[in-house]
Amino acid sequence: MTTTEHRPTAATPSSLHGTSHAPLAAWVAEVAELTQPDAVRWADGSETEWRGITDALVADGTALRLDPARKPDSFLVRSDPDDVARVEDRTFICSRDERDAGPTNNWVDPDVMRAELTGLFRGSMRGRTMYVVPFVMGSLQADPPMFGVEITDSPYVVASMHVMATVGADVLAELERREADFVPCLHSVGAPLEPGQEDVPWPCNETKRIVHFPEERSIWSFGSGYGGNALLGKKCYALRIASVIGRDEGWLAEHMLVLRLTSPRQEVHHLAAAFPSACGKTNLAMLQTTLPGWTAETVGDDIAWIRPDGEGGLTAVNPEAGLFGVAPGTGWSTNPTAMRAVSAGRSIFTNVALTDDGDVWWEGMTDEPPAHLVDWRGESWTPDAGRPAAHPNSRFCTPIHQLPGLAAEYDDPRGVPLSAVLVGGRRRTTVPLVVEARDWRHGTFLAATLSSETTAAATGEVGVVRRDPVAMLPFIGYDAGDYLSHWLAVGEGTDPARRPRVFCVNWFRRGDDGRFLWPGFGENTRVLAWVVDRLEGRGEAVETPVGLVPPAGALDLSGLDVDPADVTAALAVDVEEWRAELPEIEAWLDLLGPTVPQALHDELDGLRRRLR
Ligand code: GDP
Ligand code: PGA
Ligand code: MN
Ligand code: MN
C-alpha cells in the first residue's frame, strides 16, 4: 500500500478506510470525526515516507538535520522545556474496578475518563495531519503477532515509530489477512491550529493524560509529544497493556534488558535485568567485556516479554526494534557500542546539545566539553555556563540493528532461554554490589522490595529513594500485589532445574566522599562472571542476612585499577543499615495491601530474624 492523502469530508467517507480491516476502518473514521484533522495519512513504513517526514520536520523547524558526514540521516529535536519526560502523575490505569488498578496507579472511573478524553480530543487535530501507523511489537512472524495501530498528529512520533517498532504496509497486510485484533493507540499533542495560526516547533498541551483501559486493551495519550508518553508501542503497550495480557495468559511483560553472555569455556547464558529508568539497562545491554575470553551480545535494552517455553524454562523476547537511550553518560569510554550505533545514521536525538560543526554533544560523551555549543533549549553555551548543555533525560533514538554487538537471536520470535534474572537500583548505601537470592521466592522478595533513587526519566524530584518493584512501579498495568503473585507463580511454575536464578545488583554504592565504590560499566563483566560461576555450580558464596554474596577473592579483579577496600565496601552487608531498611520494607508491603502474597510477608519475617 502506498501513502495516501485525503480529506476526511462527508463527501468521501470511503477514502478514510484505507484498509479492508473493518474494525480498524471504523475506528479511524470515528477518530477523524472526533479530532477533525485536515488530512489522514496511512503510514507505509517506507524509505520515501521516512524521507518525506524528516524533510518536513526540518522544513517546519521541529528538527535540525545534523552534518551528514558526522551523523548521516540524523536529526536534532528540541522539545518544549515542559515536555521532557514521562509524566507518572498524569498516567492512569482506568480499569472498571478501582481495586484492579491497585494502590500504585492513578485510577479514574473509565466512563468518567472517556468523557474527559473525548472532550480533550474533540477537534484536537484541527489544522494538522492525522497519521495512522500500523505496527507490531516483536516479530511479525510471532504467533500471534502483537499488533497495534497508533493514530497520531505528531510527525516526530511517526518518524520515531519507524525506528522503535516494525511499522507500515507489511504489518497492515498481515493484520488484514488475519483479521486480527490490535491495540488501538490514540495520540494527540493537543495543539489544534486555527486557520492562519503559525505552528510552534514542539506543539504540546499543558494538560496531559496518558490513559490505559486494560479490559478494552486501548490507550489514549493527550498533550505530550515525548518518549514514553507518545511512542505508544513502548511503555503504554509493551509494558502496561502487555502486563495485563501476560497476567491473563500466564506470562510476564518486564522492564528488562536481555543480554547473551558467552564465557571463555563457551558456556552460553541469557540474562534479563530489571533496573528503573536511567539506572543502567541500556549500558549493561551493550556491555564491553573487560575480562579475557568473555563475549556479551545485546538482545534487548529496555523491555522483555518472558514466557514459559513449554519445557519447564522461561524464554525472553525483546519486542522493540530500536533504542531510546539516555544520552548523558553515554560516551566513547563508557559505552562505545552505543556511540557507534548512534553514529551509524538514522538517529533522532532529542534535547541534546548541538556542536558548532553540526554534531551532537552531551555530558559524559567526552571528558572535556567543546568550547562552544548550542544547548538543549537552543541557547548559546560555554563550559562556564553553570548549567548542563544537554537535558539530563535527553535521548537518542536509533535502530537496534545498527548495534555492533547485536545477538543473532535479537528478533527471533521464539526468544532466548533465560538462565538468570537480575534486579537492581541506584542506591548510595545499604544494597551490596551483588546478592544472589536463595530461591525464586526470596528472589521475588528482593524484586518486590527493590528500591532506587528517582531520576530525570520521569518528572518530579530526583534522588529520592522509592520502592520500585521489579523496576515496574510506573508500568504495572494492574494491581501490584496481584502482579507479585503472578511473578511468584510464573517462576514457581517452572522446572526447578531450568528455573532462572535471581540476583540483585547495585552499581551505584558510594563512599563517604561521594565517589562510586565500583567502577561499573564494562567492569560489571566481573560481577556477571561470578553470576555465571554460580549458575555453573562453581562460584563461591557466603550466606548473609540478605542473601548470598561473593566472599573476598570470588570476584575476578585481575587487571582492575581500584582500591580493594572499595570493592570490599561495595560488597558489604551492613546489619545496621539493613535494620533501618526494615520499617521501610514493612511500610511498603502494607501500602501494597492485602493482595501481596503471604510468601513475601514470610520473607520479611525471615529477614528480620536474620538481622537480630
Ligand atoms: P537505562 O535508562 O536503565 O537504560 O540506563 P542507562 O544505561 O541509559 O544509564 C543511565 C545512566 O546511568 C547513564 O548516565 C549512565 O552513564 C549511567 N550508568 C549506567 N551504567 C552505570 C554503571 O555501571 N555505573 C555508573 N556509575 N553509572 C552507570
Ligand atoms: P529507560 O527507558 O528505562 O531506558 O530510561 C525510558 C523510560 O523508562 O522512560
Ligand atoms: Mn525504560
Ligand atoms: Mn535505556
XYZ file of C-alpha atoms and ligand atoms in Angstrom:
651
model
C 0.000 0.000 0.000
C 1.269 3.476 -0.752
C 0.946 6.660 1.229
C -2.394 8.238 0.561
C -3.652 11.641 1.457
C -7.249 12.658 1.545
C -9.625 14.945 3.354
C -11.983 13.335 5.839
C -15.063 15.029 4.495
C -18.510 13.511 4.397
C -18.245 13.509 0.599
C -15.510 10.859 0.618
C -16.151 8.641 3.615
C -14.783 5.511 1.946
C -11.388 7.131 1.326
C -10.993 7.204 5.085
C -10.889 3.459 5.285
C -7.569 2.725 3.559
C -7.999 -0.853 4.781
C -10.167 -3.917 4.379
C -9.987 -4.449 8.160
C -13.471 -3.288 9.117
C -12.919 -2.569 12.847
C -9.759 -0.600 12.020
C -11.528 1.357 9.290
C -14.386 2.132 11.662
C -12.028 3.286 14.430
C -10.038 5.521 12.067
C -13.255 7.101 10.786
C -14.515 7.635 14.328
C -11.263 9.269 15.442
C -11.140 11.517 12.368
C -14.706 12.572 13.050
C -13.817 13.400 16.658
C -10.443 15.083 16.152
C -11.167 16.893 12.829
C -7.744 16.682 11.160
C -7.070 18.448 7.841
C -5.864 15.190 6.281
C -5.470 11.494 7.053
C -2.335 9.605 6.040
C -1.676 5.906 6.333
C 1.949 5.249 7.264
C 3.519 2.630 4.975
C 6.888 2.472 6.753
C 8.797 3.115 3.508
C 12.072 4.931 2.892
C 10.135 7.515 0.917
C 7.904 8.128 3.902
C 10.904 8.489 6.264
C 12.471 10.993 3.881
C 9.222 12.914 3.436
C 8.511 13.147 7.134
C 12.034 14.035 8.219
C 12.296 16.630 5.418
C 9.030 18.150 6.598
C 10.208 18.175 10.234
C 13.307 20.076 9.108
C 11.329 22.445 6.883
C 8.917 23.420 9.643
C 11.655 23.956 12.227
C 10.928 20.992 14.515
C 14.117 19.144 13.582
C 17.610 20.152 12.572
C 19.485 17.961 10.109
C 22.912 17.065 11.560
C 26.074 17.140 9.438
C 25.742 14.023 7.231
C 29.499 13.431 7.428
C 29.224 13.054 11.220
C 25.698 11.781 11.797
C 24.186 10.629 8.484
C 20.423 10.935 8.011
C 20.112 12.080 11.632
C 18.244 14.848 13.393
C 18.232 17.004 16.499
C 14.896 17.924 18.024
C 14.336 20.293 20.951
C 11.163 19.675 22.898
C 9.127 22.195 24.794
C 11.034 22.694 28.104
C 7.953 21.481 29.983
C 7.654 18.265 27.957
C 10.883 16.404 28.690
C 9.998 13.164 30.495
C 7.311 10.659 31.348
C 4.522 12.170 33.454
C 3.756 9.486 36.034
C 1.367 11.720 37.979
C -0.788 12.094 34.851
C -0.678 8.429 33.823
C -3.806 6.379 34.553
C -4.958 2.778 34.637
C -8.721 3.015 34.119
C -9.870 -0.484 34.972
C -13.584 -0.977 35.567
C -12.926 -1.795 39.212
C -10.582 0.549 41.128
C -9.191 -2.438 43.017
C -7.684 -3.758 39.752
C -5.544 -0.649 39.292
C -4.143 -1.182 42.778
C -2.578 1.324 45.158
C 0.405 2.194 42.922
C -1.532 3.507 39.907
C -3.696 6.572 39.367
C -7.240 5.479 38.716
C -10.322 7.221 37.378
C -13.612 5.537 36.517
C -13.322 4.564 32.829
C -16.597 6.222 31.834
C -15.607 9.450 33.544
C -12.157 9.342 31.952
C -13.521 8.528 28.495
C -15.856 11.512 28.739
C -12.980 13.786 29.739
C -10.748 12.440 26.959
C -13.484 12.766 24.377
C -13.729 16.439 25.326
C -9.964 16.891 25.102
C -9.681 15.117 21.717
C -12.663 16.923 20.178
C -11.158 18.991 17.372
C -7.645 18.436 18.801
C -6.118 17.662 15.373
C -7.629 20.642 13.572
C -5.107 22.144 11.168
C -2.909 19.032 11.366
C -2.441 15.730 9.550
C -3.642 12.606 11.301
C -1.274 9.681 10.713
C -2.419 6.080 11.033
C 0.576 3.919 11.934
C 0.034 0.132 11.918
C 2.797 -1.506 13.968
C 3.814 -4.771 15.542
C 5.767 -5.179 18.789
C 8.106 -8.127 18.394
C 8.284 -10.171 15.252
C 5.634 -10.144 12.544
C 6.406 -13.891 12.388
C 5.366 -14.412 16.021
C 2.277 -16.496 16.621
C 0.286 -14.414 17.132
C 1.958 -11.124 16.176
C 1.285 -8.400 18.759
C -0.390 -5.752 16.634
C -1.079 -2.139 17.454
C -2.176 0.876 15.483
C -1.119 4.328 16.616
C -3.096 7.308 15.411
C -1.083 10.470 15.997
C -0.942 14.079 14.849
C 2.820 14.254 15.520
C 5.153 13.572 12.575
C 8.005 13.342 15.136
C 6.160 10.380 16.661
C 5.734 8.768 13.219
C 9.463 9.089 12.493
C 10.343 7.748 15.956
C 7.933 4.815 15.499
C 9.776 3.968 12.255
C 12.843 3.412 14.444
C 11.302 1.854 17.556
C 8.843 -0.643 16.049
C 8.070 -2.506 12.834
C 5.547 -0.254 11.092
C 3.677 0.112 7.854
C 2.292 -1.707 4.856
C 3.543 -5.245 5.632
C 2.102 -5.018 9.121
C -1.231 -3.746 7.829
C -1.387 -6.521 5.215
C -0.805 -9.188 7.876
C -3.321 -7.552 10.225
C -5.882 -7.641 7.410
C -5.042 -11.204 6.351
C -5.511 -12.498 9.895
C -8.424 -10.153 10.616
C -6.564 -9.832 13.893
C -7.199 -7.769 16.992
C -4.923 -4.804 17.562
C -4.329 -2.404 20.437
C -5.765 0.973 19.414
C -3.318 3.695 20.499
C -4.674 7.214 20.103
C -2.272 10.120 20.478
C -2.623 13.858 20.040
C -0.234 16.614 21.056
C -3.385 18.566 21.846
C -2.483 21.702 19.928
C -5.022 22.361 17.152
C -4.185 25.143 14.702
C -6.750 27.757 13.777
C -6.729 28.916 10.149
C -3.685 31.119 9.617
C -2.207 30.296 13.043
C 1.533 29.641 12.916
C 2.783 26.367 14.405
C 5.489 26.100 17.080
C 8.473 23.719 16.768
C 7.173 21.418 19.537
C 3.403 21.625 19.930
C 2.007 20.170 23.170
C -0.572 20.968 25.810
C -0.225 21.842 29.490
C -2.983 19.301 30.159
C -1.530 15.819 29.785
C -3.262 12.465 30.145
C -1.645 9.084 29.477
C -4.523 6.662 29.840
C -4.880 2.890 29.642
C -8.128 0.935 29.525
C -6.891 -2.552 30.474
C -10.102 -4.506 29.827
C -10.545 -2.863 26.426
C -6.800 -3.005 25.803
C -6.707 0.508 24.450
C -4.557 3.588 25.021
C -5.317 7.308 24.815
C -2.497 9.831 25.187
C -3.071 13.566 25.120
C -0.890 16.638 25.435
C 2.701 15.329 25.353
C 4.983 14.540 22.416
C 7.789 12.981 24.463
C 9.126 9.415 24.582
C 7.117 7.009 26.669
C 4.192 9.456 26.770
C 3.835 9.479 22.990
C 5.547 6.467 21.349
C 2.686 4.300 22.500
C 4.106 0.919 21.452
C 6.764 1.217 24.146
C 5.742 1.794 27.775
C 1.973 2.007 27.218
C 1.567 -1.128 25.095
C 4.649 -3.314 25.591
C 4.642 -2.818 29.375
C 1.318 -1.596 30.811
C -1.159 -3.262 28.452
C 1.123 -6.266 27.815
C 1.471 -6.850 31.576
C -2.319 -7.241 31.711
C -2.304 -9.589 28.706
C 0.529 -11.532 30.377
C -1.418 -11.809 33.630
C -4.377 -13.271 31.720
C -2.251 -15.584 29.544
C 0.433 -16.731 32.001
C 3.476 -14.687 31.029
C 5.356 -11.540 32.110
C 5.970 -8.169 30.435
C 9.035 -6.732 32.143
C 11.149 -3.569 32.224
C 14.295 -5.558 31.465
C 17.283 -5.666 29.178
C 18.277 -9.045 27.760
C 21.925 -9.994 27.329
C 23.606 -13.048 25.833
C 26.861 -13.920 27.597
C 29.468 -16.420 26.462
C 32.200 -17.451 28.906
C 35.758 -18.409 27.965
C 34.590 -22.041 28.390
C 31.948 -21.385 25.700
C 29.080 -21.590 28.182
C 26.166 -19.504 26.874
C 23.774 -17.808 29.284
C 20.999 -15.324 28.657
C 20.326 -12.851 31.463
C 17.462 -10.413 31.854
C 17.911 -7.410 34.129
C 15.361 -5.001 35.585
C 16.691 -1.592 36.605
C 14.495 1.523 36.913
C 14.673 4.143 34.164
C 18.105 5.753 33.904
C 19.740 3.119 36.136
C 21.881 1.275 33.622
C 19.841 -1.100 31.427
C 20.983 0.246 28.062
C 24.595 0.286 29.223
C 24.552 -3.270 30.570
C 22.759 -4.451 27.420
C 25.764 -3.182 25.421
C 28.412 -4.362 27.843
C 32.012 -4.147 26.636
C 33.528 -7.074 28.463
C 36.756 -6.396 30.338
C 37.739 -9.975 31.213
C 39.585 -12.000 28.570
C 37.522 -14.540 26.658
C 34.084 -13.176 27.582
C 31.608 -12.087 24.923
C 28.430 -10.103 25.506
C 25.759 -9.588 22.858
C 22.612 -7.466 23.048
C 19.153 -8.982 22.718
C 17.202 -6.016 24.110
C 17.805 -2.927 26.235
C 14.501 -1.929 27.873
C 11.634 -4.417 27.614
C 11.414 -8.208 27.811
C 8.389 -10.406 27.277
C 9.061 -13.526 29.329
C 7.084 -16.665 28.604
C 7.120 -20.300 29.720
C 8.745 -22.339 26.933
C 6.536 -25.391 27.439
C 9.522 -27.428 28.642
C 9.931 -26.034 32.132
C 12.033 -22.991 31.291
C 11.409 -19.331 30.525
C 12.263 -17.503 27.311
C 12.611 -13.768 26.691
C 11.747 -11.701 23.632
C 12.670 -8.062 23.028
C 9.542 -6.509 21.489
C 11.314 -3.351 20.280
C 13.161 -2.564 17.039
C 15.016 0.466 18.342
C 16.843 2.015 21.254
C 15.515 5.057 23.095
C 18.531 5.600 25.297
C 19.596 8.160 27.893
C 22.214 10.334 26.172
C 24.148 11.844 29.130
C 26.786 9.452 30.413
C 26.915 7.579 27.102
C 30.469 8.074 25.873
C 33.286 6.570 23.882
C 34.903 5.330 27.108
C 31.736 4.124 28.925
C 29.672 2.748 26.022
C 31.475 2.726 22.667
C 28.897 0.263 21.273
C 26.068 2.754 21.732
C 28.257 5.536 20.345
C 28.922 3.515 17.196
C 25.224 2.665 16.819
C 24.048 6.274 17.129
C 26.764 7.422 14.752
C 25.793 4.902 12.062
C 22.877 7.058 10.940
C 19.101 7.313 11.059
C 19.100 8.598 14.633
C 16.804 11.130 16.242
C 18.379 12.995 19.151
C 16.061 14.876 21.486
C 17.179 17.625 23.893
C 20.924 17.120 23.455
C 23.340 19.962 22.643
C 24.483 20.951 19.143
C 28.145 21.489 18.270
C 29.314 24.284 16.005
C 30.105 21.710 13.302
C 26.630 20.200 13.179
C 27.144 17.259 15.512
C 25.600 16.416 18.887
C 27.139 16.519 22.358
C 26.036 15.704 25.873
C 27.588 15.489 29.319
C 29.789 12.407 29.546
C 30.238 11.896 25.789
C 33.819 13.169 26.034
C 35.952 14.119 29.043
C 36.088 17.781 28.041
C 33.140 19.659 26.544
C 33.648 21.592 23.303
C 34.444 25.292 23.791
C 31.056 26.298 22.420
C 27.681 24.632 21.983
C 24.044 25.420 21.486
C 22.297 23.901 24.495
C 19.114 21.811 24.549
C 16.968 24.927 24.812
C 18.642 26.456 21.739
C 20.781 28.935 23.688
C 24.481 29.613 23.280
C 26.531 27.641 25.811
C 30.133 27.629 27.037
C 31.718 25.332 29.644
C 31.467 28.079 32.297
C 27.691 28.384 31.789
C 26.974 26.675 35.099
C 24.197 24.535 33.627
C 24.193 21.286 31.678
C 24.232 21.596 27.884
C 22.013 18.545 27.386
C 18.863 17.858 29.374
C 19.523 15.046 31.914
C 16.755 12.998 30.230
C 17.887 13.778 26.686
C 17.678 10.727 24.450
C 18.955 9.050 21.297
C 16.537 7.038 19.169
C 18.396 4.556 16.953
C 17.591 1.327 15.091
C 18.768 -1.658 17.145
C 20.161 -3.425 14.068
C 22.912 -0.782 13.954
C 24.422 -2.147 17.169
C 27.810 -3.780 16.536
C 27.304 -6.419 19.249
C 23.754 -7.427 18.419
C 22.909 -11.086 19.087
C 21.674 -13.011 16.044
C 18.609 -14.031 18.098
C 17.516 -10.444 18.811
C 14.358 -10.690 16.682
C 13.761 -14.437 16.973
C 10.066 -14.827 17.829
C 10.939 -17.913 19.927
C 13.034 -15.738 22.248
C 16.121 -16.804 24.178
C 16.206 -19.177 27.182
C 16.778 -17.328 30.463
C 19.347 -18.565 32.983
C 19.127 -15.646 35.388
C 17.134 -12.570 36.250
C 18.887 -9.566 37.776
C 17.158 -6.720 39.548
C 18.922 -3.576 40.626
C 18.624 0.038 41.554
C 20.551 3.174 42.264
C 21.417 3.175 45.964
C 24.231 5.194 47.590
C 24.209 2.944 50.655
C 22.961 -0.370 52.054
C 22.474 -2.503 48.919
C 25.596 -4.565 48.085
C 27.173 -4.766 44.642
C 25.658 -8.221 44.128
C 23.495 -10.632 46.136
C 22.087 -13.946 44.995
C 18.611 -14.921 46.145
C 18.309 -18.264 47.914
C 15.423 -19.334 45.695
C 12.670 -17.920 43.448
C 10.525 -16.902 46.433
C 13.387 -14.979 48.015
C 14.171 -13.540 44.576
C 10.593 -12.342 44.284
C 11.014 -10.648 47.678
C 14.217 -8.904 46.547
C 12.466 -7.838 43.322
C 9.258 -6.762 45.095
C 11.114 -4.572 47.586
C 13.679 -3.214 45.128
C 14.496 0.416 45.864
C 16.149 3.144 43.839
C 16.781 6.877 43.831
C 14.468 8.686 41.400
C 15.972 10.007 38.153
C 15.208 12.588 35.459
C 13.443 9.933 33.323
C 10.170 10.953 34.975
C 9.028 14.393 36.077
C 9.299 15.078 39.811
C 12.075 15.239 42.386
C 15.353 13.478 41.551
C 17.412 11.444 44.046
C 14.630 10.352 46.402
C 14.683 6.670 47.403
C 11.467 4.903 46.441
C 10.409 1.262 46.244
C 10.149 0.149 42.644
C 9.020 -3.475 42.353
C 10.974 -5.190 39.567
C 11.600 -1.633 38.218
C 7.952 -1.776 37.111
C 6.383 0.749 39.509
C 5.342 3.125 36.700
C 4.489 0.302 34.288
C 2.399 -2.342 36.087
C -0.966 -2.209 34.317
C -2.881 -3.772 37.221
C -2.769 -4.302 40.972
C 0.832 -4.522 42.218
C 0.075 -7.269 44.743
C -1.570 -9.341 42.009
C 1.465 -8.683 39.836
C 3.804 -10.020 42.541
C 1.611 -13.117 42.993
C 1.808 -13.646 39.242
C 5.597 -13.226 39.316
C 5.842 -15.823 42.056
C 3.564 -18.218 40.179
C 5.294 -17.902 36.794
C 8.700 -18.646 38.358
C 7.484 -21.428 40.629
C 5.653 -22.963 37.681
C 8.990 -23.737 36.018
C 11.058 -26.878 36.373
C 13.489 -26.231 39.285
C 16.333 -27.499 37.118
C 15.584 -24.885 34.450
C 14.310 -22.080 36.677
C 16.244 -18.804 36.286
C 18.201 -17.775 39.380
C 17.598 -14.285 40.781
C 20.313 -11.774 41.675
C 20.158 -8.206 42.994
C 22.863 -5.721 41.940
C 23.785 -2.126 42.790
C 26.408 -0.411 40.606
C 25.848 2.888 42.410
C 27.048 2.453 46.006
C 29.207 5.355 47.156
C 32.000 6.133 49.570
C 31.911 8.898 52.190
C 33.239 11.425 49.695
C 30.521 10.561 47.163
C 32.765 8.563 44.811
C 31.381 5.374 43.266
C 32.854 2.362 45.109
C 32.615 0.215 41.981
C 33.857 1.358 38.560
C 30.777 -0.006 36.786
C 30.166 -0.060 33.007
C 32.449 -2.639 31.316
C 33.829 -3.734 34.678
C 30.386 -5.099 35.513
C 31.650 -8.085 33.470
C 33.356 -9.193 36.691
C 30.039 -9.373 38.525
C 28.383 -11.223 35.635
C 31.300 -13.665 35.565
C 30.543 -14.502 39.207
C 26.852 -14.882 38.319
C 27.809 -17.370 35.595
C 30.134 -19.167 38.013
C 27.161 -19.559 40.362
C 24.936 -20.816 37.536
C 27.601 -23.331 36.584
C 27.883 -24.508 40.201
C 31.479 -23.408 40.786
C 31.228 -19.886 42.230
C 31.737 -19.382 45.945
C 29.185 -17.508 48.023
C 28.696 -16.662 51.678
C 25.350 -16.524 53.450
C 24.388 -13.106 54.790
C 21.075 -11.954 56.263
C 20.106 -10.548 52.840
C 21.277 -13.378 50.618
C 24.365 -14.948 49.088
C 27.322 -12.641 48.475
C 30.718 -13.358 46.868
C 33.431 -13.739 49.529
C 36.729 -11.877 49.224
C 38.551 -13.333 46.243
C 35.482 -14.718 44.459
C 35.229 -11.739 42.121
C 37.911 -11.726 39.445
C 39.624 -8.351 39.956
C 42.679 -9.086 37.796
C 43.943 -6.036 35.970
C 41.442 -3.773 37.708
C 42.809 -0.481 38.952
C 40.708 0.041 42.078
C 41.338 0.095 45.797
C 40.426 -3.422 47.044
C 38.972 -1.754 50.161
C 36.406 -0.043 47.936
C 35.345 -3.380 46.464
C 35.026 -4.821 49.961
C 32.892 -1.819 50.955
C 30.764 -2.217 47.819
C 30.082 -5.860 48.728
C 29.500 -5.297 52.447
C 26.207 -6.167 54.128
C 25.892 -3.631 56.942
C 23.461 -5.009 59.509
C 22.683 -1.558 60.944
C 21.827 -0.158 57.508
C 19.592 -3.148 56.810
C 17.827 -2.821 60.168
C 16.980 0.739 59.178
C 15.542 -0.639 55.955
C 13.097 -2.995 57.728
C 10.396 -0.443 58.609
C 10.597 0.912 55.042
C 10.043 -2.541 53.569
C 7.244 -3.249 56.034
C 5.519 0.046 55.213
C 5.856 -0.760 51.514
C 4.245 -4.199 51.806
C 1.495 -2.635 53.933
C 0.911 0.036 51.329
C 0.549 -2.629 48.632
C -2.127 -4.126 50.848
C -3.971 -7.407 51.123
C -3.164 -8.742 47.636
C 0.561 -9.072 48.450
C 1.323 -12.804 48.608
C 1.816 -14.124 52.146
C 5.150 -15.571 50.983
C 6.580 -12.037 50.830
C 5.487 -11.268 54.405
C 7.140 -14.533 55.428
C 10.324 -13.461 53.649
C 10.270 -10.153 55.557
C 9.880 -12.049 58.839
C 12.860 -14.192 57.868
C 14.972 -11.149 57.062
C 14.019 -9.546 60.377
C 15.001 -12.697 62.245
C 18.356 -12.942 60.479
C 19.154 -9.306 61.246
C 18.630 -9.750 65.001
P 18.581 2.891 31.464
O 17.717 4.109 31.382
O 18.186 1.977 32.576
O 18.711 2.200 30.155
O 20.023 3.404 31.902
P 21.305 3.780 31.008
O 22.097 2.573 30.667
O 20.896 4.656 29.894
O 22.124 4.602 32.081
C 21.571 5.687 32.785
C 22.682 6.494 33.392
O 23.411 5.684 34.315
C 23.672 6.996 32.360
O 24.064 8.287 32.698
C 24.834 6.027 32.513
O 26.054 6.624 32.164
C 24.792 5.655 33.980
N 25.312 4.294 34.221
C 24.973 3.156 33.532
N 25.669 2.080 33.994
C 26.453 2.537 35.007
C 27.400 1.902 35.890
O 27.666 0.705 35.837
N 27.995 2.710 36.826
C 27.711 4.050 36.910
N 28.343 4.758 37.851
N 26.851 4.679 36.082
C 26.221 3.934 35.155
P 14.900 3.851 30.135
O 13.638 3.972 29.143
O 14.444 2.790 31.066
O 15.961 3.483 29.189
O 15.147 5.128 30.858
C 12.766 5.008 29.053
C 11.915 5.150 30.271
O 11.848 4.237 31.109
O 11.268 6.196 30.360
Mn 12.603 2.123 30.350
Mn 17.622 2.605 28.393
